[in-house]
Amino acid sequence: MKKRLMAICSAAMITFMALPVSSETSDLTSNNGGVKSLRGQVEISAINKSEMLKRVPRDQPLIDRNYVQQPPMIPHTTRGYHVNLNVNKCLSCHSFKNAGEMGATKVSVTHFQARDGMTLSDVSPRRYFCLQCHVTQVAAKPLVENSFQPVKSLQ
Ligand code: HEC
Ligand code: HEC
């Protein structure tokens, strides 16, 4: 009885060890608990090369809005403009205090409102990271077709 059990065990072990495991598969699944992506067992960089960074124009005229509550798009480059705990480069031109002198648009009064609707004396933390909502624009080929039309009153 014992002998037979041993035989079965070793047969199972040999079969298991002989299973073909390609090095690519084991690399990709070794750290993720065997989760498989819908695209299959390929690195995303192998099938989808990353785009080159677009060259944002240094300065362009203000960009029309497409709907009333749209965060206006940024008509200038923002490379190297830091926004962190210590500095907010955007506010060095767009704050109420500096906007006049810098010739920039003041941040909207809505940016002083806290979550509960109270108006604060400075830009609300939820509006601190400007690039969360405001983005630069370049003339690039659209990634997907888009038939969006601005509302009539803004056309
Ligand atoms: C050196 C000063 C300066 C800095 C820094 C700066 N801006 Fe500007 N920004 C301007 C000026 C000037 C305009 C154009 C105003 C005009 O032509 O009426 C402008 C325009 C804009 C507009 C368009 C406003 C509108 O009504 O259409 C947005 C949005 C904006 N900036 C966002 C930002 C963000 C976000 C940052 C930080 C990443 C930033 N800016 C940093 C000077 C600056
Ligand atoms: C959560 C999204 C959000 C964030 C974060 C945000 N904005 Fe805005 N911003 C908007 C929206 C939406 C509008 C247009 C509607 C309004 O006035 O609130 C706007 C309007 C503006 C305008 C135009 C004001 C005018 O009178 O025409 C400026 C300038 C601006 N934002 C600058 C900034 C700067 C600088 C920061 C960072 C300190 C910032 N925004 C952060 C959403 C945002």
Short mmCIF file of C-alpha atoms and ligand atoms in Angstrom, two decimals:
data_model
loop_
_atom_site.label_atom_id
_atom_site.label_comp_id
_atom_site.label_asym_id
_atom_site.label_seq_id
_atom_site.Cartn_x
_atom_site.Cartn_y
_atom_site.Cartn_z
CA MET A 1 0.00 0.00 0.00
CA LYS A 2 2.72 2.40 1.09
CA LYS A 3 4.76 1.54 -2.01
CA ARG A 4 1.84 2.27 -4.31
CA LEU A 5 1.24 5.64 -2.72
CA MET A 6 4.89 6.53 -3.17
CA ALA A 7 4.72 5.54 -6.83
CA ILE A 8 1.66 7.72 -7.44
CA CYS A 9 3.28 10.67 -5.68
CA SER A 10 6.50 10.50 -7.62
CA ALA A 11 4.61 10.10 -10.90
CA ALA A 12 2.62 13.23 -10.07
CA MET A 13 5.78 15.12 -9.22
CA ILE A 14 7.51 14.14 -12.44
CA THR A 15 4.48 15.22 -14.50
CA PHE A 16 4.35 18.53 -12.67
CA MET A 17 8.05 19.23 -13.15
CA ALA A 18 7.88 18.32 -16.81
CA LEU A 19 5.12 20.87 -17.56
CA PRO A 20 6.49 23.39 -20.05
CA VAL A 21 6.85 26.77 -18.35
CA SER A 22 8.15 29.38 -20.74
CA SER A 23 10.47 31.89 -19.10
CA GLU A 24 8.29 34.78 -20.30
CA THR A 25 5.19 33.39 -18.59
CA SER A 26 6.94 32.73 -15.32
CA ASP A 27 8.46 36.24 -15.31
CA LEU A 28 5.12 37.92 -15.78
CA THR A 29 3.13 35.85 -13.34
CA SER A 30 5.67 35.36 -10.60
CA ASN A 31 4.83 38.59 -8.77
CA ASN A 32 1.13 38.99 -9.39
CA GLY A 33 -0.35 35.80 -8.01
CA GLY A 34 -1.01 34.45 -11.50
CA VAL A 35 -3.46 37.17 -12.52
CA LYS A 36 -3.79 37.30 -16.31
CA SER A 37 -4.43 40.43 -18.34
CA LEU A 38 -7.06 40.45 -21.10
CA ARG A 39 -4.30 41.30 -23.58
CA GLY A 40 -2.58 37.99 -22.73
CA GLN A 41 0.83 37.32 -21.27
CA VAL A 42 2.68 40.15 -23.02
CA GLU A 43 4.27 43.24 -21.63
CA ILE A 44 2.27 46.33 -22.66
CA SER A 45 5.47 47.95 -23.97
CA ALA A 46 5.84 45.09 -26.45
CA ILE A 47 2.55 45.77 -28.23
CA ASN A 48 2.02 49.46 -27.58
CA LYS A 49 4.92 51.85 -27.92
CA SER A 50 4.51 55.03 -25.88
CA GLU A 51 3.81 58.23 -27.80
CA MET A 52 6.45 60.94 -28.13
CA LEU A 53 5.71 63.96 -25.93
CA LYS A 54 3.90 66.64 -27.91
CA ARG A 55 5.43 70.07 -28.28
CA VAL A 56 3.10 72.50 -26.51
CA PRO A 57 3.14 76.01 -28.05
CA ARG A 58 4.84 78.49 -25.75
CA ASP A 59 1.97 80.97 -26.01
CA GLN A 60 -1.27 81.01 -27.94
CA PRO A 61 -4.46 83.13 -27.80
CA LEU A 62 -7.03 82.17 -25.14
CA ILE A 63 -8.89 79.00 -26.15
CA ASP A 64 -12.68 79.25 -26.43
CA ARG A 65 -14.72 77.17 -23.99
CA ASN A 66 -17.10 74.51 -25.28
CA TYR A 67 -19.53 74.55 -22.37
CA VAL A 68 -20.19 76.90 -19.51
CA GLN A 69 -18.60 74.97 -16.63
CA GLN A 70 -15.52 73.91 -18.59
CA PRO A 71 -12.19 74.53 -16.90
CA PRO A 72 -10.49 76.83 -19.44
CA MET A 73 -7.63 75.16 -21.27
CA ILE A 74 -4.12 76.47 -20.71
CA PRO A 75 -2.90 78.60 -23.63
CA HIS A 76 0.80 78.45 -22.62
CA THR A 77 3.42 75.83 -21.86
CA THR A 78 3.63 74.56 -18.25
CA ARG A 79 6.91 72.67 -18.43
CA GLY A 80 8.86 73.10 -15.20
CA TYR A 81 5.95 74.77 -13.36
CA HIS A 82 6.06 73.06 -9.99
CA VAL A 83 3.05 72.61 -7.77
CA ASN A 84 3.93 71.03 -4.44
CA LEU A 85 3.78 71.55 -0.69
CA ASN A 86 6.08 74.57 -0.80
CA VAL A 87 5.34 76.30 -4.11
CA ASN A 88 2.54 76.72 -6.58
CA LYS A 89 4.00 78.24 -9.72
CA CYS A 90 0.55 78.74 -11.25
CA LEU A 91 -0.54 80.95 -8.38
CA SER A 92 2.56 83.12 -8.76
CA CYS A 93 0.74 84.53 -11.80
CA HIS A 94 -2.92 83.58 -11.38
CA SER A 95 -3.58 84.38 -7.70
CA PHE A 96 -5.75 87.39 -6.93
CA LYS A 97 -2.66 89.09 -5.52
CA ASN A 98 -0.34 88.58 -8.53
CA ALA A 99 -2.69 88.38 -11.52
CA GLY A 100 -2.89 92.11 -12.19
CA GLU A 101 0.83 92.62 -12.27
CA MET A 102 1.46 89.45 -14.33
CA GLY A 103 -1.33 90.14 -16.84
CA ALA A 104 -2.88 86.72 -16.14
CA THR A 105 -6.51 85.77 -15.55
CA LYS A 106 -7.39 85.65 -11.84
CA VAL A 107 -8.38 82.20 -10.56
CA SER A 108 -12.13 81.90 -10.43
CA VAL A 109 -13.88 82.81 -7.15
CA THR A 110 -15.19 79.23 -7.11
CA HIS A 111 -11.61 78.16 -6.35
CA PHE A 112 -11.88 79.62 -2.86
CA GLN A 113 -14.84 77.47 -1.90
CA ALA A 114 -14.33 74.55 0.45
CA ARG A 115 -16.33 71.36 0.10
CA ASP A 116 -19.08 72.60 2.42
CA GLY A 117 -19.55 75.76 0.32
CA MET A 118 -17.71 78.07 2.72
CA THR A 119 -15.53 80.67 1.01
CA LEU A 120 -11.94 80.57 2.32
CA SER A 121 -9.43 83.42 2.34
CA ASP A 122 -7.08 81.53 0.00
CA VAL A 123 -7.38 78.93 -2.78
CA SER A 124 -9.14 75.84 -1.42
CA PRO A 125 -7.01 72.70 -1.08
CA ARG A 126 -9.31 70.93 -3.52
CA ARG A 127 -8.35 73.47 -6.19
CA TYR A 128 -4.65 73.55 -5.37
CA PHE A 129 -3.48 71.05 -8.02
CA CYS A 130 -4.42 73.09 -11.08
CA LEU A 131 -3.37 70.53 -13.68
CA GLN A 132 -5.96 68.10 -12.34
CA CYS A 133 -8.55 70.12 -14.29
CA HIS A 134 -6.69 72.58 -16.54
CA VAL A 135 -4.67 71.13 -19.39
CA THR A 136 -2.52 72.41 -22.20
CA GLN A 137 -3.55 71.95 -25.83
CA VAL A 138 -1.71 70.98 -29.01
CA ALA A 139 -3.03 70.43 -32.53
CA ALA A 140 -2.78 66.63 -32.55
CA LYS A 141 -4.57 63.86 -34.40
CA PRO A 142 -7.53 62.76 -32.23
CA LEU A 143 -7.07 59.28 -30.74
CA VAL A 144 -10.73 58.45 -31.26
CA GLU A 145 -13.43 60.06 -33.40
CA ASN A 146 -15.43 62.68 -31.53
CA SER A 147 -18.58 64.45 -32.70
CA PHE A 148 -18.95 66.73 -29.66
CA GLN A 149 -20.35 70.18 -30.50
CA PRO A 150 -20.20 73.20 -28.18
CA VAL A 151 -23.53 74.53 -26.91
CA LYS A 152 -25.13 77.05 -29.32
CA SER A 153 -24.66 80.03 -27.01
CA LEU A 154 -20.88 79.53 -27.07
CA GLN A 155 -20.46 78.89 -30.81
C1 HEC B 1 4.47 83.51 -15.76
C2 HEC B 1 3.07 83.68 -15.45
C3 HEC B 1 2.16 82.47 -15.55
C4 HEC B 1 2.31 81.24 -14.95
C5 HEC B 1 3.45 80.77 -14.07
C6 HEC B 1 1.13 80.46 -15.31
N1 HEC B 1 0.31 81.20 -16.12
FE1 HEC B 1 -1.47 80.64 -16.87
N2 HEC B 1 -1.63 82.37 -17.91
C7 HEC B 1 -0.73 83.42 -17.86
C8 HEC B 1 -1.13 84.46 -18.77
C9 HEC B 1 -0.40 85.77 -18.99
C10 HEC B 1 -2.32 83.98 -19.40
C11 HEC B 1 -3.08 84.64 -20.52
C12 HEC B 1 -4.02 85.67 -20.04
C13 HEC B 1 -4.64 86.39 -21.22
O1 HEC B 1 -4.13 86.28 -22.35
O2 HEC B 1 -5.65 87.07 -20.97
C14 HEC B 1 -2.61 82.69 -18.82
C15 HEC B 1 -3.70 81.92 -19.15
C16 HEC B 1 -4.08 80.77 -18.46
C17 HEC B 1 -5.35 80.10 -18.58
C18 HEC B 1 -6.50 80.49 -19.50
C19 HEC B 1 -7.49 81.38 -18.81
C20 HEC B 1 -8.72 81.62 -19.66
O3 HEC B 1 -9.56 82.40 -19.22
O4 HEC B 1 -8.88 81.03 -20.73
C21 HEC B 1 -5.33 79.02 -17.74
C22 HEC B 1 -6.42 78.02 -17.52
C23 HEC B 1 -4.04 79.03 -17.08
N3 HEC B 1 -3.29 80.09 -17.56
C24 HEC B 1 -3.64 78.08 -16.18
C25 HEC B 1 -2.36 78.01 -15.63
C26 HEC B 1 -1.88 76.89 -14.83
C27 HEC B 1 -2.70 75.68 -14.44
C28 HEC B 1 -0.59 77.19 -14.50
C29 HEC B 1 0.37 76.32 -13.72
C30 HEC B 1 0.65 75.01 -14.27
C31 HEC B 1 -0.29 78.49 -15.06
N4 HEC B 1 -1.36 78.93 -15.78
C32 HEC B 1 0.92 79.16 -14.88
C33 HEC B 1 0.39 83.48 -17.04
C34 HEC B 1 0.90 82.45 -16.29
C1 HEC B 2 -11.29 70.64 -9.58
C2 HEC B 2 -11.00 71.29 -10.86
C3 HEC B 2 -10.17 72.55 -10.86
C4 HEC B 2 -8.97 72.79 -10.23
C5 HEC B 2 -8.16 71.84 -9.37
C6 HEC B 2 -8.58 74.12 -10.60
N1 HEC B 2 -9.53 74.67 -11.45
FE1 HEC B 2 -9.45 76.49 -12.32
N2 HEC B 2 -11.32 76.25 -13.06
C7 HEC B 2 -12.06 75.07 -12.98
C8 HEC B 2 -13.37 75.29 -13.58
C9 HEC B 2 -14.46 74.24 -13.70
C10 HEC B 2 -13.39 76.61 -14.07
C11 HEC B 2 -14.53 77.33 -14.80
C12 HEC B 2 -15.74 77.49 -13.93
C13 HEC B 2 -15.45 78.28 -12.71
O1 HEC B 2 -15.17 79.46 -12.82
O2 HEC B 2 -15.41 77.66 -11.63
C14 HEC B 2 -12.08 77.19 -13.72
C15 HEC B 2 -11.69 78.49 -14.02
C16 HEC B 2 -10.38 78.96 -13.90
C17 HEC B 2 -9.88 80.20 -14.46
C18 HEC B 2 -10.68 81.21 -15.27
C19 HEC B 2 -11.31 82.19 -14.35
C20 HEC B 2 -12.15 83.21 -15.12
O3 HEC B 2 -12.60 84.14 -14.46
O4 HEC B 2 -12.36 83.05 -16.33
C21 HEC B 2 -8.55 80.29 -14.13
C22 HEC B 2 -7.59 81.39 -14.48
C23 HEC B 2 -8.23 79.11 -13.35
N3 HEC B 2 -9.37 78.32 -13.22
C24 HEC B 2 -6.99 78.83 -12.83
C25 HEC B 2 -6.71 77.79 -11.94
C26 HEC B 2 -5.48 77.65 -11.20
C27 HEC B 2 -4.28 78.58 -11.30
C28 HEC B 2 -5.63 76.53 -10.42
C29 HEC B 2 -4.65 75.97 -9.40
C30 HEC B 2 -4.32 76.86 -8.29
C31 HEC B 2 -6.93 75.94 -10.72
N4 HEC B 2 -7.57 76.75 -11.63
C32 HEC B 2 -7.43 74.76 -10.17
C33 HEC B 2 -11.66 73.90 -12.40
C34 HEC B 2 -10.51 73.74 -11.62
#
